[in-house]
Amino acid sequence: MVGSSSSRSMPDAPPAAAGPPIPPAPDALTAPPLAGIRRLSALDAVRARIALAVDLGLLKPGERLPATDRIAEALDASEITVRRALVALCRDGILERRRGRTGGTLVAERPPRGAVAAVESYRAAAPDVHALIDRRLVLECGIAHLAAVRAPDEAAGRELERLVEEMEQAASWAEFHRWDERFHLAVAAATGLPSVAEPYGLALKELYRYYLPYPLAHLRESNAEHRALVEAVRRADPAAAAEVARRHVQTLHESMFMHLLGGS
């Protein structure tokens, strides 16, 4: 009977089986980047970065590459890895070796495009790079603001100016990159807060994994912003310092290789 059956108590339903935890949605400022290029060997990463720079016209036919030790420092690789990568790129026809006083390792006159398959890992990485740039943008604006508020002492101010001059006198993209990294870390150190400088250094290192050789003229244009940043910090103008930092980092969205790929 309907009446009698409805009066009986029903057993509790078994609890639903717990599924695997749902990971939080990735955040553009905290998501782990570089998944694709992390799978590359150190050798393939160096080959890919130089080959991509040639593909995009950042390294021109006939252009001489810097010394091996400078390339190794700029691309955060060992010298032996760079030597092996250059040998492989010569076999690929992208680079060539010349002897004599005007010799060295140069970009071939007619380098083939798409000869290094590992380049695709960098071509596919645009979303990761944009996320890294945004992370740096947040950190760098705050660092510039705080460095100006705290106004570095005379010695720290002179060191920032010295690094700007070193970049101005740099003889190659590899040498410029070395001073550029030291400059930005010095600005972070000027805040006097290791808790700020350390995560910024890590963010910078992650972004530098995508660093490609760039024409020295382009890099020297960016050095004008370094100089403006130093001036704003030394005159204790936090708003101006943060604005210079914003422009400096925001430009990366348009100047790094993701933008250039559209026309390649």
Coordinates of C-alpha atoms in Angstrom, one line a residue:
M1 CA 0.0 0.0 0.0
V2 CA 1.2 3.5 -0.8
G3 CA 0.4 4.8 2.7
S4 CA 2.2 2.1 4.6
S5 CA 5.3 2.1 2.3
S6 CA 5.8 5.8 2.6
S7 CA 5.8 5.6 6.4
R8 CA 8.9 3.3 6.5
S9 CA 12.2 5.0 6.9
M10 CA 14.5 4.7 4.0
P11 CA 18.2 3.9 4.4
D12 CA 20.6 6.7 3.9
A13 CA 22.1 6.9 0.4
P14 CA 25.7 6.0 0.3
P15 CA 28.0 9.0 0.1
A16 CA 29.2 9.8 -3.4
A17 CA 32.6 8.6 -4.1
A18 CA 35.1 11.4 -3.8
G19 CA 36.7 12.2 -7.1
P20 CA 40.1 13.6 -7.6
P21 CA 40.5 17.2 -6.4
I22 CA 39.8 19.8 -9.0
P23 CA 42.8 21.9 -9.6
P24 CA 42.3 25.6 -9.4
A25 CA 42.1 27.5 -12.6
P26 CA 45.6 28.7 -13.7
D27 CA 46.4 32.3 -12.9
A28 CA 48.3 34.3 -15.5
L29 CA 50.6 35.6 -12.8
T30 CA 51.3 32.3 -11.0
A31 CA 50.8 29.4 -13.5
P32 CA 54.0 27.4 -14.1
P33 CA 55.2 28.4 -17.6
L34 CA 57.6 26.9 -20.0
A35 CA 56.1 23.5 -20.2
G36 CA 57.1 23.0 -23.8
I37 CA 60.7 24.2 -23.7
R38 CA 61.4 22.4 -20.4
R39 CA 61.2 19.2 -22.5
L40 CA 64.1 20.4 -24.7
S41 CA 67.7 19.4 -23.9
A42 CA 70.1 22.2 -23.2
L43 CA 71.6 21.6 -26.6
D44 CA 68.3 21.8 -28.4
A45 CA 67.3 24.9 -26.5
V46 CA 70.4 26.8 -27.6
R47 CA 70.1 25.6 -31.2
A48 CA 66.4 26.7 -31.2
R49 CA 67.0 30.1 -29.8
I50 CA 69.7 31.0 -32.3
A51 CA 67.9 29.4 -35.2
L52 CA 64.7 31.3 -34.3
A53 CA 66.6 34.6 -34.2
V54 CA 67.9 33.8 -37.7
D55 CA 64.5 32.9 -38.9
L56 CA 63.0 36.2 -37.7
G57 CA 65.8 38.3 -39.1
L58 CA 67.1 39.3 -35.7
L59 CA 70.5 37.8 -36.7
K60 CA 71.3 38.9 -40.2
P61 CA 73.2 36.9 -42.9
G62 CA 76.9 37.5 -42.5
E63 CA 76.6 38.7 -38.9
R64 CA 79.3 37.4 -36.6
L65 CA 78.2 35.7 -33.4
P66 CA 79.9 36.8 -30.1
A67 CA 82.5 34.7 -28.3
T68 CA 81.3 31.3 -27.1
D69 CA 81.6 32.3 -23.4
R70 CA 79.5 35.4 -23.9
I71 CA 76.8 33.4 -25.7
A72 CA 76.9 30.8 -22.9
E73 CA 76.3 33.5 -20.3
A74 CA 73.5 35.2 -22.2
L75 CA 71.7 32.0 -22.9
D76 CA 72.4 30.5 -19.4
A77 CA 74.1 27.4 -20.9
S78 CA 77.5 25.8 -20.5
E79 CA 80.3 26.7 -23.0
I80 CA 80.5 23.1 -24.2
T81 CA 76.8 23.1 -24.9
V82 CA 77.1 26.3 -26.9
R83 CA 80.0 24.9 -28.8
R84 CA 78.1 21.8 -29.7
A85 CA 75.0 23.8 -30.7
L86 CA 77.1 26.1 -33.0
V87 CA 78.6 23.0 -34.7
A88 CA 75.2 21.5 -35.2
L89 CA 73.8 24.8 -36.6
C90 CA 76.8 24.9 -39.0
R91 CA 75.7 21.4 -40.2
D92 CA 72.2 22.7 -40.6
G93 CA 73.5 25.4 -42.9
I94 CA 72.2 28.2 -40.6
L95 CA 75.7 29.2 -39.5
E96 CA 79.1 28.9 -41.1
R97 CA 82.7 29.0 -39.8
R98 CA 85.3 31.3 -41.4
R99 CA 89.0 31.4 -40.8
G100 CA 91.3 34.3 -40.5
R101 CA 91.3 37.7 -38.8
T102 CA 87.8 38.4 -40.1
G103 CA 86.5 34.9 -39.4
G104 CA 84.6 33.3 -36.6
T105 CA 81.1 31.9 -36.5
L106 CA 78.7 33.8 -38.8
V107 CA 75.1 33.6 -39.9
A108 CA 75.1 31.9 -43.4
E109 CA 74.4 34.1 -46.4
R110 CA 71.3 32.0 -47.3
P111 CA 70.3 30.2 -44.1
P112 CA 67.4 27.7 -44.5
R113 CA 64.2 28.5 -42.5
G114 CA 62.6 25.9 -40.3
A115 CA 65.7 23.7 -40.2
V116 CA 65.6 23.2 -36.4
A117 CA 62.5 21.3 -35.3
A118 CA 62.9 22.5 -31.6
V119 CA 62.0 26.0 -32.7
E120 CA 58.4 25.0 -32.7
S121 CA 58.5 24.7 -28.9
Y122 CA 59.2 28.4 -28.8
R123 CA 56.7 29.3 -31.5
A124 CA 54.0 27.6 -29.4
A125 CA 55.0 29.4 -26.2
A126 CA 53.4 32.8 -26.8
P127 CA 50.7 32.5 -24.1
D128 CA 53.4 31.5 -21.6
V129 CA 55.6 34.4 -22.5
H130 CA 52.7 36.9 -22.2
A131 CA 51.9 35.5 -18.7
L132 CA 55.6 35.9 -17.7
I133 CA 55.7 39.5 -19.0
D134 CA 52.6 40.3 -17.0
R135 CA 54.1 38.8 -13.9
R136 CA 57.2 40.9 -14.4
L137 CA 55.1 44.0 -15.1
V138 CA 53.4 43.7 -11.7
L139 CA 56.7 43.2 -9.9
E140 CA 58.8 45.7 -11.7
C141 CA 56.3 48.6 -11.3
G142 CA 56.2 48.0 -7.6
I143 CA 59.9 47.7 -7.3
A144 CA 60.6 50.9 -9.2
H145 CA 58.0 52.7 -7.1
L146 CA 59.6 51.4 -3.8
A147 CA 63.2 52.0 -5.0
A148 CA 62.3 55.7 -5.6
V149 CA 60.5 56.0 -2.3
R150 CA 63.5 54.7 -0.5
A151 CA 65.9 56.7 -2.6
P152 CA 69.2 54.7 -3.0
D153 CA 72.3 56.0 -1.4
E154 CA 75.0 57.7 -3.5
A155 CA 77.0 54.5 -4.0
A156 CA 73.9 52.5 -5.2
G157 CA 72.9 55.4 -7.5
R158 CA 76.4 55.5 -9.1
E159 CA 76.2 51.7 -9.6
L160 CA 72.9 52.0 -11.5
E161 CA 74.4 54.7 -13.7
R162 CA 77.5 52.6 -14.3
L163 CA 75.4 49.7 -15.5
V164 CA 73.5 51.9 -17.9
E165 CA 76.9 53.1 -19.3
E166 CA 78.0 49.5 -19.6
M167 CA 74.9 48.7 -21.7
E168 CA 75.6 51.8 -23.8
Q169 CA 79.1 50.6 -24.6
A170 CA 78.2 46.9 -25.0
A171 CA 79.7 45.4 -28.2
S172 CA 77.2 42.6 -28.7
W173 CA 73.7 41.5 -27.7
A174 CA 75.3 38.9 -25.4
E175 CA 77.3 41.5 -23.5
F176 CA 74.3 43.8 -23.3
H177 CA 72.1 41.1 -21.9
R178 CA 74.7 40.5 -19.1
W179 CA 74.5 44.1 -18.0
D180 CA 70.8 44.3 -18.4
E181 CA 70.2 41.5 -16.0
R182 CA 72.5 43.1 -13.4
F183 CA 70.9 46.4 -13.8
H184 CA 67.4 45.2 -13.1
L185 CA 68.6 43.1 -10.1
A186 CA 70.3 46.2 -8.8
V187 CA 67.1 48.2 -9.0
A188 CA 65.4 45.5 -7.0
A189 CA 68.2 45.5 -4.5
A190 CA 67.7 49.3 -4.1
T191 CA 64.4 48.6 -2.4
G192 CA 66.3 47.1 0.6
L193 CA 63.8 44.2 0.8
P194 CA 65.2 40.7 0.0
S195 CA 61.6 39.5 0.2
V196 CA 60.9 41.6 -3.0
A197 CA 64.2 41.2 -4.8
E198 CA 64.3 37.4 -4.6
P199 CA 60.9 36.6 -6.3
Y200 CA 61.7 39.3 -8.8
G201 CA 65.0 37.6 -9.6
L202 CA 63.2 34.3 -10.1
A203 CA 60.6 35.9 -12.4
L204 CA 63.3 37.5 -14.4
K205 CA 65.2 34.3 -14.8
E206 CA 62.1 32.5 -16.1
L207 CA 61.5 35.2 -18.7
Y208 CA 65.1 35.1 -19.8
R209 CA 64.7 31.5 -20.8
Y210 CA 63.0 33.0 -23.8
Y211 CA 65.7 35.6 -24.5
L212 CA 66.7 35.7 -28.1
P213 CA 69.6 37.5 -29.7
Y214 CA 68.3 41.0 -30.7
P215 CA 69.9 43.7 -32.8
L216 CA 72.1 45.9 -30.7
A217 CA 70.5 49.1 -32.0
H218 CA 67.1 47.8 -30.6
L219 CA 68.6 47.0 -27.3
R220 CA 70.3 50.4 -27.0
E221 CA 66.9 52.1 -27.6
S222 CA 65.6 50.2 -24.5
N223 CA 68.6 51.5 -22.6
A224 CA 67.2 55.0 -22.8
E225 CA 64.4 53.8 -20.5
H226 CA 67.0 52.4 -18.1
R227 CA 68.5 55.8 -17.9
A228 CA 65.1 57.5 -17.3
L229 CA 64.4 55.0 -14.6
V230 CA 67.6 55.8 -12.8
E231 CA 66.9 59.5 -13.0
A232 CA 63.4 59.0 -11.5
V233 CA 64.7 56.8 -8.7
R234 CA 67.6 59.2 -7.8
R235 CA 65.3 62.2 -7.6
A236 CA 62.9 60.2 -5.4
D237 CA 59.9 60.4 -7.9
P238 CA 58.0 57.1 -7.4
A239 CA 55.2 57.9 -9.8
A240 CA 57.7 58.6 -12.6
A241 CA 59.8 55.6 -11.8
A242 CA 56.7 53.3 -11.9
E243 CA 55.6 54.8 -15.2
V244 CA 59.0 54.2 -16.8
A245 CA 59.0 50.7 -15.6
R246 CA 55.5 50.1 -16.9
R247 CA 56.5 51.4 -20.4
H248 CA 59.7 49.4 -20.4
V249 CA 58.0 46.0 -19.6
Q250 CA 54.8 46.6 -21.6
T251 CA 56.9 47.0 -24.7
L252 CA 57.9 43.4 -24.4
H253 CA 54.4 42.3 -25.4
E254 CA 55.2 43.9 -28.8
S255 CA 58.9 43.5 -29.2
M256 CA 59.6 39.9 -28.1
F257 CA 59.4 37.2 -30.7
M258 CA 55.7 36.4 -30.3
H259 CA 54.9 39.6 -32.1
L260 CA 57.5 39.0 -34.8
L261 CA 56.1 35.5 -35.5
G262 CA 53.0 37.1 -37.2
G263 CA 55.1 38.2 -40.1
S264 CA 57.4 35.2 -40.3

